[in-house]
Coordinates of C-alpha atoms and ligand atoms in Angstrom, one line a residue:
M1 CA -78.8 -53.2 -10.5
V2 CA -80.7 -55.2 -13.1
T3 CA -77.7 -57.7 -13.1
R4 CA -77.8 -57.8 -9.3
L5 CA -81.5 -58.9 -9.4
S6 CA -80.5 -62.3 -10.8
A7 CA -77.0 -62.5 -9.2
D8 CA -77.9 -62.0 -5.5
T9 CA -80.2 -63.7 -3.0
F10 CA -82.2 -61.0 -1.1
D11 CA -83.5 -61.0 2.4
V12 CA -86.6 -59.2 0.9
V13 CA -87.9 -58.4 -2.5
I14 CA -90.5 -55.5 -2.6
I15 CA -93.0 -55.4 -5.4
G16 CA -94.2 -51.8 -6.1
G17 CA -92.2 -48.6 -5.9
G18 CA -95.0 -46.3 -4.7
I19 CA -94.5 -44.6 -1.4
N20 CA -95.2 -47.7 0.6
G21 CA -92.8 -50.0 -1.3
A22 CA -90.2 -47.2 -1.5
A23 CA -90.3 -46.5 2.2
I24 CA -90.1 -50.2 3.1
A25 CA -87.1 -50.6 0.8
R26 CA -85.3 -47.6 2.5
D27 CA -86.0 -48.8 6.0
A28 CA -85.0 -52.4 5.3
A29 CA -81.8 -51.3 3.5
M30 CA -80.9 -48.9 6.4
R31 CA -81.2 -51.9 8.8
S32 CA -78.7 -53.7 6.7
L33 CA -81.1 -56.2 5.0
R34 CA -80.3 -57.2 1.4
V35 CA -83.1 -55.6 -0.5
A36 CA -84.5 -55.5 -4.0
L37 CA -87.3 -53.1 -5.1
V38 CA -89.0 -53.5 -8.5
D39 CA -91.8 -51.5 -10.1
K40 CA -93.5 -52.3 -13.4
G41 CA -93.7 -48.6 -14.3
D42 CA -91.9 -45.6 -13.0
F43 CA -91.4 -45.1 -9.2
A44 CA -94.5 -43.2 -7.9
G45 CA -96.1 -43.9 -11.3
A46 CA -99.5 -44.7 -9.8
T47 CA -101.3 -43.4 -6.7
S48 CA -98.2 -41.9 -5.2
S49 CA -98.1 -39.1 -7.7
R50 CA -101.8 -38.5 -7.7
S51 CA -102.5 -37.6 -4.1
S52 CA -103.8 -34.2 -2.9
K53 CA -100.1 -33.5 -1.9
L54 CA -101.1 -33.0 1.7
I55 CA -98.9 -34.0 4.6
H56 CA -101.5 -33.9 7.2
G57 CA -103.1 -35.4 10.3
G58 CA -106.4 -35.7 8.6
L59 CA -108.7 -33.3 10.3
R60 CA -111.8 -35.1 9.0
Y61 CA -111.0 -38.3 11.0
L62 CA -111.3 -36.5 14.3
P63 CA -115.1 -36.4 14.4
Q64 CA -115.0 -40.2 13.7
G65 CA -112.9 -40.7 16.8
H66 CA -109.7 -41.9 15.2
L67 CA -107.6 -39.9 17.6
K68 CA -104.6 -42.1 17.7
M69 CA -104.4 -42.3 13.8
V70 CA -104.6 -38.5 13.6
H71 CA -102.0 -38.2 16.4
N72 CA -99.6 -40.5 14.6
A73 CA -100.0 -38.7 11.3
L74 CA -99.4 -35.3 12.9
R75 CA -96.2 -36.7 14.4
E76 CA -95.0 -37.9 11.0
R77 CA -96.0 -34.5 9.5
E78 CA -93.8 -32.7 12.0
R79 CA -90.9 -35.1 11.5
L80 CA -91.0 -34.6 7.7
R81 CA -91.4 -30.9 7.9
H82 CA -88.7 -30.2 10.5
L83 CA -86.2 -33.1 10.4
T84 CA -86.4 -35.5 7.5
A85 CA -87.7 -33.7 4.4
P86 CA -88.0 -29.9 5.1
H87 CA -87.1 -29.3 1.4
L88 CA -90.1 -31.3 0.3
V89 CA -92.8 -30.5 2.9
R90 CA -93.9 -27.0 3.7
P91 CA -96.6 -25.5 5.8
I92 CA -99.9 -24.4 4.2
Q93 CA -102.4 -22.2 5.8
F94 CA -106.1 -23.1 5.1
L95 CA -109.1 -20.9 5.5
M96 CA -112.4 -22.7 6.2
P97 CA -115.6 -20.7 6.0
F98 CA -118.6 -21.7 8.0
F99 CA -122.0 -21.6 6.3
R100 CA -125.2 -21.9 8.2
G101 CA -126.7 -25.4 8.2
R102 CA -123.6 -27.0 6.8
R103 CA -121.9 -30.0 8.4
P104 CA -119.5 -30.4 10.1
G105 CA -120.7 -27.5 12.4
R106 CA -118.6 -24.7 13.8
L107 CA -118.4 -26.3 17.2
A108 CA -117.1 -29.7 15.9
I109 CA -114.5 -27.9 13.7
V110 CA -113.2 -25.8 16.5
A111 CA -113.1 -28.7 19.0
G112 CA -111.2 -30.7 16.3
L113 CA -108.7 -28.0 15.5
T114 CA -108.0 -27.4 19.2
L115 CA -107.1 -31.1 19.5
Y116 CA -105.2 -30.9 16.3
D117 CA -103.0 -28.1 17.6
V118 CA -102.5 -29.8 20.9
M119 CA -101.5 -33.1 19.3
A120 CA -99.1 -31.4 16.8
L121 CA -97.7 -29.1 19.5
T122 CA -98.4 -26.3 17.1
P123 CA -96.4 -23.1 17.8
K124 CA -98.5 -20.1 18.6
P125 CA -98.3 -18.3 15.3
E126 CA -99.5 -21.3 13.5
R127 CA -102.4 -22.3 15.8
H128 CA -105.9 -22.1 14.4
H129 CA -107.6 -18.8 14.5
L130 CA -111.3 -18.0 14.6
L131 CA -112.6 -15.3 12.3
S132 CA -115.7 -13.2 12.1
A133 CA -117.7 -13.3 8.8
S134 CA -116.6 -9.8 7.9
R135 CA -112.9 -10.8 8.4
V136 CA -113.4 -13.9 6.2
Q137 CA -114.8 -11.6 3.6
E138 CA -111.9 -9.2 3.9
I139 CA -109.3 -11.9 3.4
E140 CA -111.2 -13.9 0.7
P141 CA -113.6 -11.4 -1.0
R142 CA -115.0 -13.9 -3.5
L143 CA -116.5 -16.2 -0.8
R144 CA -120.3 -15.7 -0.8
V145 CA -121.6 -13.7 2.2
N146 CA -125.0 -15.3 2.2
E147 CA -125.4 -17.6 5.2
M148 CA -121.7 -17.2 6.2
T149 CA -121.3 -17.2 9.9
G150 CA -117.5 -16.8 10.1
G151 CA -114.5 -19.0 9.5
V152 CA -111.3 -20.3 10.8
T153 CA -107.6 -20.5 9.6
Y154 CA -105.3 -23.4 10.5
H155 CA -102.0 -24.8 9.3
D156 CA -101.1 -28.1 7.8
G157 CA -98.4 -29.5 5.5
T158 CA -98.1 -29.9 1.7
G159 CA -95.4 -31.7 -0.2
D160 CA -94.2 -33.2 -3.4
D161 CA -95.6 -36.8 -3.3
A162 CA -93.6 -38.2 -6.2
R163 CA -90.3 -36.7 -5.0
I164 CA -90.8 -37.9 -1.5
T165 CA -91.3 -41.4 -3.0
L166 CA -88.3 -41.0 -5.2
E167 CA -86.0 -39.8 -2.4
N168 CA -87.0 -42.9 -0.5
V169 CA -86.1 -45.0 -3.5
L170 CA -82.7 -43.3 -3.9
D171 CA -81.9 -43.6 -0.2
A172 CA -82.7 -47.3 -0.4
A173 CA -80.2 -47.6 -3.3
Y174 CA -77.6 -45.5 -1.3
H175 CA -77.9 -48.1 1.4
G176 CA -77.3 -51.0 -0.9
A177 CA -80.7 -51.9 -2.3
A178 CA -81.1 -53.0 -5.9
V179 CA -83.9 -50.7 -7.2
V180 CA -85.3 -51.1 -10.7
N181 CA -88.2 -49.4 -12.5
Y182 CA -89.9 -50.8 -15.5
A183 CA -89.5 -54.3 -14.1
A184 CA -92.8 -56.3 -13.6
V185 CA -93.4 -59.2 -11.4
E186 CA -95.1 -61.9 -13.4
D187 CA -95.0 -64.9 -11.2
F188 CA -93.9 -66.4 -8.0
E189 CA -91.8 -69.5 -7.3
R190 CA -92.0 -71.6 -4.2
S191 CA -90.2 -74.1 -2.2
G192 CA -92.8 -76.3 -0.6
S193 CA -95.6 -74.0 0.5
S194 CA -93.4 -70.9 0.9
L195 CA -92.5 -68.4 -1.8
N196 CA -88.8 -68.1 -2.4
A197 CA -88.5 -66.2 -5.7
V198 CA -90.3 -63.9 -8.1
A199 CA -90.1 -63.9 -11.8
V200 CA -89.4 -60.3 -13.0
R201 CA -89.8 -59.1 -16.6
D202 CA -87.3 -56.4 -17.6
L203 CA -89.8 -54.3 -19.6
E204 CA -86.9 -52.5 -21.5
N205 CA -85.5 -55.6 -23.1
G206 CA -88.2 -58.3 -22.5
T207 CA -85.9 -60.6 -20.5
L208 CA -87.2 -62.6 -17.5
V209 CA -85.1 -62.8 -14.4
N210 CA -85.5 -65.0 -11.4
V211 CA -85.1 -63.0 -8.2
R212 CA -84.5 -65.1 -5.1
A213 CA -85.7 -63.8 -1.7
R214 CA -86.3 -65.0 1.8
R215 CA -89.3 -62.8 2.1
I216 CA -91.6 -61.1 -0.5
V217 CA -93.5 -57.9 0.1
N218 CA -96.5 -57.0 -2.0
A219 CA -96.8 -53.2 -2.1
A220 CA -98.6 -53.1 -5.4
G221 CA -101.2 -50.5 -4.4
P222 CA -104.3 -50.9 -6.7
W223 CA -102.8 -54.1 -8.0
A224 CA -102.2 -55.7 -4.6
D225 CA -105.1 -58.3 -5.0
D226 CA -103.7 -59.3 -8.4
L227 CA -100.4 -60.3 -6.7
R228 CA -102.2 -62.0 -3.8
R229 CA -104.2 -64.0 -6.4
M230 CA -101.1 -64.8 -8.3
D231 CA -99.9 -66.5 -5.0
D232 CA -103.3 -68.0 -4.1
A233 CA -106.0 -68.0 -6.8
G234 CA -108.7 -68.5 -4.2
C235 CA -107.9 -65.8 -1.7
A236 CA -110.6 -63.3 -0.8
A237 CA -110.3 -59.7 -2.0
G238 CA -108.3 -57.5 0.4
I239 CA -108.9 -54.1 -1.0
R240 CA -111.6 -51.9 -2.4
L241 CA -110.7 -49.2 -4.9
T242 CA -112.1 -45.7 -4.9
K243 CA -111.2 -43.0 -7.3
G244 CA -110.2 -39.4 -6.3
V245 CA -109.9 -36.7 -8.9
H246 CA -108.1 -33.3 -8.9
L247 CA -108.7 -30.4 -11.3
V248 CA -106.0 -27.9 -12.4
I249 CA -107.5 -24.5 -13.2
E250 CA -105.8 -21.3 -14.3
F251 CA -105.4 -18.9 -11.5
E252 CA -107.0 -16.0 -13.5
R253 CA -110.2 -18.1 -13.7
L254 CA -110.1 -19.0 -10.0
P255 CA -108.3 -16.1 -8.3
V256 CA -108.4 -17.2 -4.7
R257 CA -106.1 -15.6 -2.2
N258 CA -106.0 -18.4 0.2
A259 CA -106.0 -22.2 0.3
L260 CA -109.6 -23.1 1.1
V261 CA -111.4 -25.9 2.8
L262 CA -115.0 -26.1 1.3
T263 CA -117.7 -28.7 2.1
D264 CA -120.5 -30.1 0.0
H265 CA -124.0 -30.5 1.1
H266 CA -123.2 -33.8 2.8
G267 CA -120.2 -32.4 4.8
R268 CA -117.5 -33.9 2.4
I269 CA -114.4 -31.8 2.3
V270 CA -113.0 -30.3 -1.0
F271 CA -109.7 -28.5 -1.0
V272 CA -108.9 -25.5 -3.2
M273 CA -105.1 -24.8 -3.2
P274 CA -103.1 -22.2 -5.1
Y275 CA -100.5 -24.2 -7.1
G276 CA -98.0 -22.0 -8.9
R277 CA -99.8 -20.2 -11.7
Y278 CA -102.7 -22.6 -11.2
V279 CA -105.2 -23.7 -8.6
L280 CA -105.7 -27.3 -7.5
V281 CA -109.3 -28.5 -6.7
G282 CA -110.0 -31.9 -5.2
T283 CA -111.0 -34.5 -4.5
T284 CA -113.8 -36.9 -5.2
D285 CA -114.3 -40.4 -3.7
T286 CA -116.2 -42.9 -5.8
D287 CA -116.1 -46.7 -6.2
F288 CA -113.9 -47.7 -9.1
N289 CA -114.0 -51.0 -11.2
G290 CA -112.6 -49.8 -14.5
D291 CA -109.2 -50.0 -16.2
R292 CA -106.5 -49.2 -13.6
Y293 CA -104.1 -47.9 -16.3
M294 CA -106.7 -45.3 -17.5
V295 CA -107.9 -43.5 -14.4
T296 CA -109.3 -40.2 -15.5
A297 CA -111.7 -37.5 -14.5
D298 CA -115.1 -38.0 -16.0
R299 CA -117.9 -35.5 -16.5
D300 CA -119.5 -36.3 -13.2
D301 CA -116.3 -35.7 -11.3
L302 CA -115.9 -32.3 -13.1
E303 CA -119.4 -31.3 -12.4
Y304 CA -119.3 -32.2 -8.7
L305 CA -116.0 -30.3 -8.0
L306 CA -117.0 -27.2 -10.0
A307 CA -120.4 -27.2 -8.3
V308 CA -118.8 -27.2 -4.8
V309 CA -116.5 -24.3 -5.8
G310 CA -119.4 -22.4 -7.5
D311 CA -121.5 -22.8 -4.5
A312 CA -119.0 -21.2 -2.1
L313 CA -117.5 -18.5 -4.3
H314 CA -119.5 -15.8 -6.2
E315 CA -118.3 -14.2 -9.4
V316 CA -116.5 -17.4 -10.2
A317 CA -118.5 -19.2 -13.0
L318 CA -116.3 -22.1 -13.9
T319 CA -117.1 -24.5 -16.8
A320 CA -115.4 -27.6 -17.9
G321 CA -113.5 -25.5 -20.4
D322 CA -111.6 -23.8 -17.5
V323 CA -110.0 -27.1 -16.5
V324 CA -106.5 -27.1 -18.0
A325 CA -105.6 -30.5 -16.7
S326 CA -106.8 -33.1 -14.3
F327 CA -105.4 -36.2 -12.6
A328 CA -107.0 -39.1 -10.8
G329 CA -105.7 -41.7 -8.4
L330 CA -107.0 -44.9 -6.8
R331 CA -107.2 -45.4 -3.1
A332 CA -106.7 -49.0 -2.0
L333 CA -109.0 -49.1 0.9
P334 CA -108.7 -52.1 3.3
R335 CA -111.3 -54.7 3.0
L336 CA -110.6 -57.1 5.8
A337 CA -109.7 -60.6 4.6
T338 CA -111.0 -63.5 6.6
N339 CA -107.5 -64.8 7.2
A340 CA -106.2 -61.5 8.6
R341 CA -105.5 -61.5 12.3
P342 CA -107.2 -58.4 13.8
S343 CA -104.1 -57.5 15.7
S344 CA -102.0 -57.2 12.5
V345 CA -104.6 -54.8 10.9
P346 CA -104.0 -51.3 12.1
R347 CA -106.9 -48.8 11.7
E348 CA -105.9 -47.4 8.4
E349 CA -103.4 -49.4 6.5
V350 CA -103.7 -53.2 6.2
I351 CA -100.8 -55.5 6.6
L352 CA -101.8 -59.0 5.6
E353 CA -99.8 -62.2 5.8
S354 CA -100.6 -65.1 3.4
P355 CA -99.9 -68.7 4.3
S356 CA -97.1 -68.7 1.7
G357 CA -95.3 -65.9 3.6
L358 CA -96.2 -63.1 1.2
I359 CA -96.6 -59.8 3.1
T360 CA -99.1 -57.4 1.6
V361 CA -99.3 -53.7 2.5
A362 CA -102.3 -51.8 1.4
G363 CA -104.0 -48.5 2.1
G364 CA -102.5 -46.0 4.5
K365 CA -101.5 -42.4 3.7
L366 CA -98.6 -40.7 2.1
T367 CA -98.1 -38.9 5.4
T368 CA -97.6 -42.1 7.4
H369 CA -95.4 -43.9 4.9
R370 CA -92.4 -44.0 7.3
R371 CA -94.4 -45.5 10.1
I372 CA -96.1 -48.1 7.9
A373 CA -92.6 -49.1 6.6
Q374 CA -91.2 -49.4 10.1
Q375 CA -94.1 -51.8 11.1
V376 CA -93.5 -53.9 7.9
V377 CA -89.7 -54.1 8.4
D378 CA -90.2 -55.1 12.1
L379 CA -92.4 -57.9 10.8
I380 CA -89.9 -59.0 8.2
C381 CA -87.1 -59.0 10.9
K382 CA -89.3 -61.1 13.1
R383 CA -90.1 -63.6 10.4
L384 CA -86.4 -63.8 9.5
S385 CA -85.5 -64.3 13.2
L386 CA -83.4 -61.2 13.1
P387 CA -83.2 -58.7 16.0
I388 CA -85.7 -55.8 15.7
Q389 CA -83.6 -52.6 15.9
K390 CA -84.9 -49.1 16.3
S391 CA -85.5 -47.8 12.7
P392 CA -82.9 -45.3 11.6
T393 CA -85.7 -43.6 9.5
L394 CA -86.9 -42.0 12.8
T395 CA -84.1 -39.5 12.6
V396 CA -82.1 -39.8 9.4
P397 CA -83.1 -37.1 6.8
L398 CA -83.9 -38.0 3.2
P399 CA -81.0 -37.4 0.8
G400 CA -82.0 -33.8 -0.2
A401 CA -82.2 -32.8 3.5
R402 CA -78.7 -34.0 4.4
A403 CA -76.1 -31.4 5.1
I404 CA -73.3 -31.0 2.5
V405 CA -69.8 -30.1 3.5
E406 CA -68.0 -29.6 0.2
D407 CA -67.5 -26.2 -1.5
D408 CA -70.1 -25.7 -4.2
P409 CA -68.5 -23.5 -6.9
A410 CA -70.9 -24.7 -9.7
S411 CA -74.1 -23.4 -7.8
T412 CA -72.7 -19.9 -7.4
K413 CA -72.5 -19.6 -11.2
L414 CA -76.3 -20.1 -11.6
P415 CA -78.7 -17.1 -11.4
S416 CA -80.0 -16.7 -7.9
E417 CA -83.7 -17.5 -8.9
T418 CA -82.6 -20.7 -10.6
R419 CA -80.7 -21.6 -7.5
R420 CA -83.7 -21.0 -5.4
L421 CA -85.9 -23.1 -7.6
L422 CA -83.4 -26.0 -7.6
N423 CA -83.0 -25.9 -3.8
E424 CA -86.8 -26.1 -3.5
R425 CA -87.0 -29.2 -5.6
Y426 CA -83.8 -31.0 -4.8
G427 CA -82.7 -29.6 -1.4
T428 CA -79.0 -30.0 -0.9
R429 CA -78.8 -32.3 -3.9
A430 CA -79.3 -29.1 -6.1
T431 CA -75.5 -28.9 -6.0
L432 CA -75.4 -32.1 -8.2
V433 CA -77.7 -30.4 -10.8
A434 CA -75.5 -27.3 -10.7
A435 CA -72.5 -29.6 -11.4
V436 CA -74.3 -31.1 -14.4
A437 CA -75.1 -27.6 -15.6
A438 CA -71.5 -26.5 -15.4
Q439 CA -70.6 -29.1 -18.0
D440 CA -72.4 -27.4 -20.9
A441 CA -73.5 -23.8 -21.2
D442 CA -76.7 -24.8 -23.0
L443 CA -77.9 -26.8 -20.0
I444 CA -78.4 -23.6 -17.9
N445 CA -81.2 -22.6 -20.3
P446 CA -84.8 -23.1 -19.5
L447 CA -86.5 -26.0 -21.3
I448 CA -88.6 -23.4 -23.2
D449 CA -88.8 -19.6 -22.8
G450 CA -90.6 -18.6 -19.7
C451 CA -90.3 -22.0 -18.0
S452 CA -88.5 -22.3 -14.7
T453 CA -87.1 -25.8 -15.2
I454 CA -83.6 -25.9 -16.7
R455 CA -82.2 -28.4 -19.3
A456 CA -79.6 -29.7 -16.8
E457 CA -82.4 -31.2 -14.8
V458 CA -83.2 -33.6 -17.6
I459 CA -79.6 -34.9 -17.6
F460 CA -79.5 -35.0 -13.8
A461 CA -82.8 -37.0 -13.7
I462 CA -81.3 -39.6 -16.0
R463 CA -77.9 -39.9 -14.4
Y464 CA -79.0 -39.6 -10.7
E465 CA -82.7 -40.3 -10.5
M466 CA -83.4 -43.2 -12.9
A467 CA -85.6 -41.3 -15.3
R468 CA -86.2 -43.4 -18.5
S469 CA -89.0 -41.6 -20.4
V470 CA -90.2 -38.0 -21.1
G471 CA -93.2 -38.7 -18.8
D472 CA -90.8 -39.8 -15.9
F473 CA -89.3 -36.4 -16.1
L474 CA -92.3 -34.1 -16.7
V475 CA -94.8 -35.9 -14.6
R476 CA -92.8 -37.3 -11.6
R477 CA -89.3 -35.7 -11.3
T478 CA -90.6 -32.2 -11.7
S479 CA -94.4 -32.3 -11.5
M480 CA -94.5 -30.0 -14.4
T481 CA -97.5 -31.8 -15.8
W482 CA -99.6 -30.6 -12.8
K483 CA -97.8 -27.3 -12.0
A484 CA -97.5 -26.0 -15.5
P485 CA -99.4 -28.3 -17.8
L486 CA -99.1 -26.2 -21.0
D487 CA -95.3 -25.7 -20.5
A488 CA -95.0 -29.5 -19.9
L489 CA -96.7 -30.2 -23.2
A490 CA -94.6 -27.6 -25.1
S491 CA -91.4 -28.9 -23.4
A492 CA -91.8 -32.5 -24.5
P493 CA -89.8 -32.2 -27.7
I494 CA -86.7 -30.6 -26.1
V495 CA -86.9 -33.0 -23.2
A496 CA -86.9 -36.0 -25.6
R497 CA -84.0 -34.5 -27.6
L498 CA -81.9 -34.2 -24.4
M499 CA -82.9 -37.7 -23.3
A500 CA -82.1 -39.1 -26.8
R501 CA -78.6 -37.6 -26.6
E502 CA -77.9 -38.9 -23.1
L503 CA -79.6 -42.4 -23.6
R504 CA -78.5 -42.8 -27.2
W505 CA -82.0 -43.1 -28.6
G506 CA -82.5 -43.2 -32.3
P507 CA -84.8 -40.6 -34.1
A508 CA -87.7 -43.0 -34.1
H509 CA -87.5 -43.6 -30.4
E510 CA -87.2 -39.9 -29.8
M511 CA -90.3 -39.1 -31.9
S512 CA -92.3 -41.9 -30.3
E513 CA -91.5 -40.6 -26.8
V514 CA -92.9 -37.2 -27.7
N515 CA -96.0 -38.7 -29.2
Q516 CA -96.6 -41.0 -26.3
F517 CA -96.3 -38.1 -23.9
K518 CA -98.8 -36.0 -26.0
K519 CA -101.2 -38.9 -26.0
L520 CA -100.9 -39.4 -22.3
S521 CA -101.4 -35.6 -21.7
E522 CA -104.6 -35.6 -23.7
S523 CA -106.1 -39.0 -22.7
V524 CA -105.2 -39.2 -19.0
H525 CA -104.5 -35.7 -17.9
G526 CA -107.0 -33.9 -20.1
I527 CA -104.4 -31.3 -21.2
I528 CA -105.6 -29.8 -24.5
R529 CA -103.8 -26.8 -26.1
Ligands
FAD1 P1 -99.0 -46.9 -5.3 O1 -98.4 -45.5 -5.3 O2 -100.2 -47.1 -6.2 O3 -97.9 -47.9 -5.8 C1 -98.1 -49.2 -6.2 C2 -97.0 -49.5 -7.2 O4 -97.0 -50.9 -7.5 C3 -97.2 -48.9 -8.6 O5 -96.2 -48.0 -8.9 C4 -97.3 -50.0 -9.5 O6 -96.8 -49.8 -10.8 C5 -96.6 -51.2 -8.8 N1 -96.9 -52.5 -9.2 C6 -98.2 -53.0 -9.3 N2 -98.2 -54.3 -9.7 C7 -96.8 -54.6 -10.0 C8 -96.2 -55.7 -10.5 N3 -96.8 -56.8 -10.8 N4 -94.8 -55.7 -10.6 C9 -94.1 -54.5 -10.2 N5 -94.7 -53.4 -9.7 C10 -96.1 -53.5 -9.6 N6 -102.3 -39.4 1.4 C11 -101.9 -38.3 2.2 O7 -101.1 -38.5 3.1 N7 -102.2 -37.0 1.8 C12 -103.0 -36.7 0.8 O8 -103.2 -35.6 0.5 C13 -103.5 -37.8 0.1 N8 -104.4 -37.6 -1.0 C14 -104.8 -38.6 -1.7 C15 -105.7 -38.3 -2.7 C16 -106.1 -39.3 -3.6 C17 -107.0 -39.0 -4.7 C18 -105.7 -40.6 -3.4 C19 -106.1 -41.7 -4.3 C20 -104.9 -41.0 -2.3 C21 -104.4 -39.9 -1.5 N9 -103.6 -40.2 -0.4 C22 -103.2 -39.1 0.4 C23 -103.2 -41.5 -0.1 C24 -101.8 -41.9 -0.7 O9 -101.7 -41.2 -2.0 C25 -101.7 -43.4 -0.8 O10 -101.9 -44.0 0.4 C26 -100.3 -43.8 -1.3 O11 -99.9 -43.1 -2.5 C27 -100.4 -45.3 -1.6 O12 -99.1 -45.7 -2.1 P2 -98.8 -47.2 -2.5 O13 -97.3 -47.3 -2.5 O14 -99.6 -48.2 -1.6 O15 -99.4 -47.4 -3.9

């Protein structure tokens, strides 16, 4: 695919393999455009692996009157859950307690949830349910009783953000796109006033390739303005960055029975979600002007989140020492540029067109990625004077949700619990992992004792999912860094050994991979053994 970058002329080159770029590449490739997608790091290496993992309508936008936006997001949630990605998106039931004097008030929440259920056509068993204070106490005994007036349960969706992104990338490739990670766009080339090529640095060998394209899409997330300035040094800022932090806390230290929606004194929502052997708490929302490669949770973030939890739950005295890991992402919030036509600026995401023809996509939500991509590809088709077809992404499932017809003798040889876990992560593509495992008895073993990830997954990630580093595997292909932070750290040497064998790394490269992963774990993810 690297060779194709310089050999072909593409209809569209997409810069950035986060969820937006990945979904645009998939949609465009499925509509038979010639597509290239490049990312300077790993796919989903930035914001798209650091979200709250919710596939949701966004309950909090209802009181602000953004009904259409919530309606669209709920439709996308339902599509992902039932049709296009049921292996990656699952229902989650939240319990939201009401405390006297807290905003949003009981009435506003119940009105919002009623609308939410109507918009999502929620089936009866999943509709919101009002509870008395004593019932809330019964199902979540650690919630403080003082000032509690009752609560409500409701359903939403949760998913694996990085794998949803990756499956979009893979599907783009299945439909003919050239997709390359660790390939950074360093410059644009133009013919007259229009862009017609990008200079891409292959970060694995340092070579610079010229990629010719009729249209260029900038889906660079937090770096979107850098790309816009590379095109037009004088252009006004299009985005504003805010940081959102999540904490990973050992379940024994925060033994909640339910996923909770808590609020702070200003009515801001904080989620508390059981996450394997851990509990995820997040998020924050603060302006960010720092180093975009080193986005971390600082002391204020920790104190804020632990205070919200401590305020709602009694007998839970958490300190910074209880935080096993953390992760932080940057929201690229739209800042309207003066040259943007209002009609091309939807309520949430921003789609900007520069005079050079560069199309920039910023903001939006993981949940609405398919819809954002559809709008961008419609625009590309319009600019290329191609007919605008109905997007196949409306109905075609992601790769792991497609039915398989072949017999699968390899899977039946795996223990049933391993099969279940592989199905949960890879959907129907789990059969490919089983086929890899069948080649070598050692590959059926877990990475380390007690860990649920098997060694075959490392080989599979290299051969079928473009994993190039230990972090690619432990952070994004499996989310082990968030779901089992200490196991991830302890598994790094074996992952590096397996990768070294498959990718023919020398001993120095293997050791540097382990060291780099450890450094990343400590500095960015706050994992300390
Ligand atoms: P990114 O994922 O940041 O991707 C941009 C990519 O561009 C990066 O991979 C980067 O390496 C690449 N790039 C940059 N410059 C270059 C270059 N020069 N050359 C090549 N590549 C380049 N949404 C939900 O629906 N549900 C949630 O629960 C939710 N929670 C969130 C919580 C937080 C804390 C945050 C920050 C966001 C959350 N979101 C959520 C929103 C969602 O995560 C984002 O909208 C989405 O991930 C943005 O994706 P993106 O593709 O625009 O950006």
